[in-house]
PDB file of C-alpha atoms in Angstrom:
ATOM      1  CA  MET A 698      86.721 158.041 155.556  1.00  0.00           C
ATOM      2  CA  ALA A 699      86.934 155.616 158.493  1.00  0.00           C
ATOM      3  CA  LEU A 700      87.522 157.114 161.925  1.00  0.00           C
ATOM      4  CA  PRO A 701      90.184 155.849 164.343  1.00  0.00           C
ATOM      5  CA  ASP A 702      88.855 153.368 166.927  1.00  0.00           C
ATOM      6  CA  ASP A 703      90.930 154.594 169.870  1.00  0.00           C
ATOM      7  CA  VAL A 704      89.734 158.197 170.145  1.00  0.00           C
ATOM      8  CA  SER A 705      86.714 159.908 171.655  1.00  0.00           C
ATOM      9  CA  TYR A 706      84.555 162.399 169.839  1.00  0.00           C
ATOM     10  CA  PHE A 707      82.400 165.112 171.360  1.00  0.00           C
ATOM     11  CA  LEU A 708      79.648 167.296 169.990  1.00  0.00           C
ATOM     12  CA  PHE A 709      80.112 171.021 170.537  1.00  0.00           C
ATOM     13  CA  ILE A 710      76.768 172.840 170.817  1.00  0.00           C
ATOM     14  CA  GLY A 711      76.981 176.627 170.764  1.00  0.00           C
ATOM     15  CA  THR A 712      74.518 179.481 170.990  1.00  0.00           C
ATOM     16  CA  VAL A 713      74.997 183.124 171.925  1.00  0.00           C
ATOM     17  CA  ASP A 714      74.056 182.282 175.532  1.00  0.00           C
ATOM     18  CA  ASP A 715      75.353 178.750 176.026  1.00  0.00           C
ATOM     19  CA  LEU A 716      78.376 176.632 175.112  1.00  0.00           C
ATOM     20  CA  ARG A 717      78.388 172.889 175.763  1.00  0.00           C
ATOM     21  CA  THR A 718      80.093 169.699 174.736  1.00  0.00           C
ATOM     22  CA  ARG A 719      78.716 166.217 175.088  1.00  0.00           C
ATOM     23  CA  PRO A 720      80.339 162.869 174.360  1.00  0.00           C
ATOM     24  CA  LEU A 721      79.223 161.012 171.264  1.00  0.00           C
ATOM     25  CA  PRO A 722      78.582 157.273 171.255  1.00  0.00           C
ATOM     26  CA  VAL A 723      80.858 155.017 169.221  1.00  0.00           C
ATOM     27  CA  ALA A 724      77.942 154.321 166.866  1.00  0.00           C
ATOM     28  CA  GLY A 725      74.270 155.140 166.547  1.00  0.00           C
ATOM     29  CA  LEU A 726      71.631 157.607 165.438  1.00  0.00           C
ATOM     30  CA  LEU A 727      70.973 160.731 167.508  1.00  0.00           C
ATOM     31  CA  THR A 728      67.843 162.800 166.973  1.00  0.00           C
ATOM     32  CA  VAL A 729      68.255 166.589 167.044  1.00  0.00           C
ATOM     33  CA  GLY A 730      65.485 169.096 167.684  1.00  0.00           C
ATOM     34  CA  ARG A 731      63.275 170.946 170.142  1.00  0.00           C
ATOM     35  CA  SER A 732      61.254 167.871 171.129  1.00  0.00           C
ATOM     36  CA  ARG A 733      61.668 166.537 174.656  1.00  0.00           C
ATOM     37  CA  SER A 734      62.275 163.152 173.052  1.00  0.00           C
ATOM     38  CA  SER A 735      65.304 164.413 171.059  1.00  0.00           C
ATOM     39  CA  ASP A 736      68.686 162.948 171.976  1.00  0.00           C
ATOM     40  CA  ILE A 737      70.204 166.385 171.343  1.00  0.00           C
ATOM     41  CA  ARG A 738      67.597 168.855 172.551  1.00  0.00           C
ATOM     42  CA  LEU A 739      67.860 172.409 171.234  1.00  0.00           C
ATOM     43  CA  ALA A 740      66.249 175.480 172.790  1.00  0.00           C
ATOM     44  CA  ASP A 741      66.315 177.269 169.437  1.00  0.00           C
ATOM     45  CA  LYS A 742      62.981 178.597 168.161  1.00  0.00           C
ATOM     46  CA  GLN A 743      64.220 178.190 164.571  1.00  0.00           C
ATOM     47  CA  ALA A 744      64.781 174.452 165.105  1.00  0.00           C
ATOM     48  CA  SER A 745      61.937 172.060 164.375  1.00  0.00           C
ATOM     49  CA  ALA A 746      60.756 169.610 167.018  1.00  0.00           C
ATOM     50  CA  HIS A 747      62.230 166.768 164.947  1.00  0.00           C
ATOM     51  CA  HIS A 748      64.832 168.680 162.941  1.00  0.00           C
ATOM     52  CA  ALA A 749      67.641 166.286 162.009  1.00  0.00           C
ATOM     53  CA  VAL A 750      69.390 162.997 162.676  1.00  0.00           C
ATOM     54  CA  LEU A 751      73.123 162.783 163.405  1.00  0.00           C
ATOM     55  CA  GLU A 752      74.640 159.430 162.456  1.00  0.00           C
ATOM     56  CA  VAL A 753      77.788 158.289 164.245  1.00  0.00           C
ATOM     57  CA  GLY A 754      79.778 155.221 163.203  1.00  0.00           C
ATOM     58  CA  ALA A 755      82.594 154.611 160.721  1.00  0.00           C
ATOM     59  CA  GLY A 756      82.072 158.303 159.838  1.00  0.00           C
ATOM     60  CA  PHE A 757      79.567 161.039 160.571  1.00  0.00           C
ATOM     61  CA  SER A 758      76.548 162.327 158.665  1.00  0.00           C
ATOM     62  CA  ILE A 759      73.587 164.578 159.310  1.00  0.00           C
ATOM     63  CA  THR A 760      70.153 164.274 157.711  1.00  0.00           C
ATOM     64  CA  ASP A 761      67.614 167.099 157.707  1.00  0.00           C
ATOM     65  CA  LEU A 762      64.142 165.719 158.444  1.00  0.00           C
ATOM     66  CA  GLN A 763      62.292 168.185 156.204  1.00  0.00           C
ATOM     67  CA  SER A 764      62.605 170.883 158.847  1.00  0.00           C
ATOM     68  CA  ARG A 765      60.931 174.237 158.318  1.00  0.00           C
ATOM     69  CA  ASN A 766      64.183 176.272 158.330  1.00  0.00           C
ATOM     70  CA  GLY A 767      66.615 173.688 156.976  1.00  0.00           C
ATOM     71  CA  THR A 768      70.077 172.593 158.069  1.00  0.00           C
ATOM     72  CA  ARG A 769      73.314 174.156 156.847  1.00  0.00           C
ATOM     73  CA  VAL A 770      76.624 172.274 156.558  1.00  0.00           C
ATOM     74  CA  ARG A 771      79.778 174.213 155.705  1.00  0.00           C
ATOM     75  CA  ASP A 772      77.483 177.208 155.040  1.00  0.00           C
ATOM     76  CA  ARG A 773      75.349 175.353 152.462  1.00  0.00           C
ATOM     77  CA  LEU A 774      71.729 174.368 152.856  1.00  0.00           C
ATOM     78  CA  ILE A 775      71.561 170.577 152.637  1.00  0.00           C
ATOM     79  CA  PRO A 776      68.743 168.729 150.838  1.00  0.00           C
ATOM     80  CA  PRO A 777      66.161 167.122 153.133  1.00  0.00           C
ATOM     81  CA  LEU A 778      66.149 163.373 153.759  1.00  0.00           C
ATOM     82  CA  GLN A 779      69.629 162.888 152.239  1.00  0.00           C
ATOM     83  CA  PRO A 780      72.468 161.992 154.623  1.00  0.00           C
ATOM     84  CA  THR A 781      75.236 164.580 154.264  1.00  0.00           C
ATOM     85  CA  PRO A 782      78.733 163.467 155.328  1.00  0.00           C
ATOM     86  CA  ILE A 783      80.425 165.691 157.902  1.00  0.00           C
ATOM     87  CA  ARG A 784      83.920 165.627 159.365  1.00  0.00           C
ATOM     88  CA  PRO A 785      85.224 166.771 162.742  1.00  0.00           C
ATOM     89  CA  GLY A 786      85.502 170.558 162.567  1.00  0.00           C
ATOM     90  CA  ASP A 787      82.713 171.012 159.999  1.00  0.00           C
ATOM     91  CA  VAL A 788      80.186 173.623 161.092  1.00  0.00           C
ATOM     92  CA  VAL A 789      76.521 172.574 161.106  1.00  0.00           C
ATOM     93  CA  TRP A 790      73.894 175.274 161.688  1.00  0.00           C
ATOM     94  CA  ILE A 791      70.402 174.478 162.914  1.00  0.00           C
ATOM     95  CA  GLY A 792      68.675 177.812 163.295  1.00  0.00           C
ATOM     96  CA  GLU A 793      71.004 179.924 165.418  1.00  0.00           C
ATOM     97  CA  THR A 794      72.652 176.878 167.016  1.00  0.00           C
ATOM     98  CA  LEU A 795      76.095 175.745 165.918  1.00  0.00           C
ATOM     99  CA  LEU A 796      76.966 172.039 166.076  1.00  0.00           C
ATOM    100  CA  MET A 797      80.507 170.769 165.528  1.00  0.00           C
ATOM    101  CA  ILE A 798      82.104 167.396 166.148  1.00  0.00           C
ATOM    102  CA  GLU A 799      85.434 167.679 167.943  1.00  0.00           C
ATOM    103  CA  LEU A 800      88.104 165.174 168.846  1.00  0.00           C
ATOM    104  CA  GLY A 801      88.874 164.339 172.472  1.00  0.00           C
ATOM    105  CA  MET A 802      87.469 167.365 174.306  1.00  0.00           C
ATOM    106  CA  GLU A 803      86.366 167.097 177.925  1.00  0.00           C
ATOM    107  CA  PRO A 804      82.623 167.674 178.360  1.00  0.00           C
ATOM    108  CA  HIS A 805      81.768 170.989 180.022  1.00  0.00           C
ATOM    109  CA  ALA A 806      79.068 173.592 180.213  1.00  0.00           C
ATOM    110  CA  VAL A 807      79.333 177.348 180.354  1.00  0.00           C
ATOM    111  CA  GLY A 808      76.369 179.398 181.483  1.00  0.00           C
ATOM    112  CA  PRO A 809      75.110 182.665 180.018  1.00  0.00           C
ATOM    113  CA  SER A 810      77.949 184.679 178.588  1.00  0.00           C
ATOM    114  CA  PRO A 811      78.373 187.992 176.751  1.00  0.00           C
ATOM    115  CA  ALA A 812      80.701 186.272 174.259  1.00  0.00           C
ATOM    116  CA  HIS A 813      80.148 183.482 171.783  1.00  0.00           C
ATOM    117  CA  THR A 814      82.508 181.249 169.888  1.00  0.00           C
ATOM    118  CA  ASP A 815      83.348 181.974 166.267  1.00  0.00           C
ATOM    119  CA  THR A 816      83.409 179.105 163.777  1.00  0.00           C
ATOM    120  CA  ARG A 817      87.211 179.276 163.795  1.00  0.00           C
ATOM    121  CA  PRO A 818      88.828 177.121 166.531  1.00  0.00           C
ATOM    122  CA  ASP A 819      90.141 178.872 169.656  1.00  0.00           C
ATOM    123  CA  THR A 820      88.653 182.260 168.746  1.00  0.00           C
ATOM    124  CA  GLN A 821      86.491 184.237 171.142  1.00  0.00           C
ATOM    125  CA  VAL A 822      84.353 186.961 169.647  1.00  0.00           C
ATOM    126  CA  SER A 823      82.918 189.632 171.895  1.00  0.00           C
ATOM    127  CA  SER A 824      79.355 190.729 171.344  1.00  0.00           C
ATOM    128  CA  ALA A 825      80.411 194.321 172.083  1.00  0.00           C
ATOM    129  CA  PRO A 826      80.564 196.706 169.088  1.00  0.00           C
ATOM    130  CA  ALA A 827      83.947 197.246 167.466  1.00  0.00           C
ATOM    131  CA  PRO A 828      85.760 200.486 168.318  1.00  0.00           C
ATOM    132  CA  ALA A 829      85.217 203.306 165.823  1.00  0.00           C
TER     133      ALA A 829
END
């Protein structure tokens, strides 16, 4: 599916302690992992140094680079070294880090927080236990 040319896409990166968005280029390959050389650097101990590649262009795909813990797309472990198409709103898990492509969000960063974002849009989930 071709993407519209006149819109901006952002990558949402979420952990329990940190929520960020960053703009995506119109086209290109972005490396994802713990390595300092990664385009999208993750501070997740379950992520490999060179974990995956995110491809941006006429569509989006993610390729697991034979990482130790794998990459999950739409809650399914994807096969290594095979580009897996993803769409805006699809949830990609690398370790305990959530990645999601979003349309037209403003980039921002939120520091340490007691809440994290659920995989459903616009839903805040408290880390406090539910009332009995």
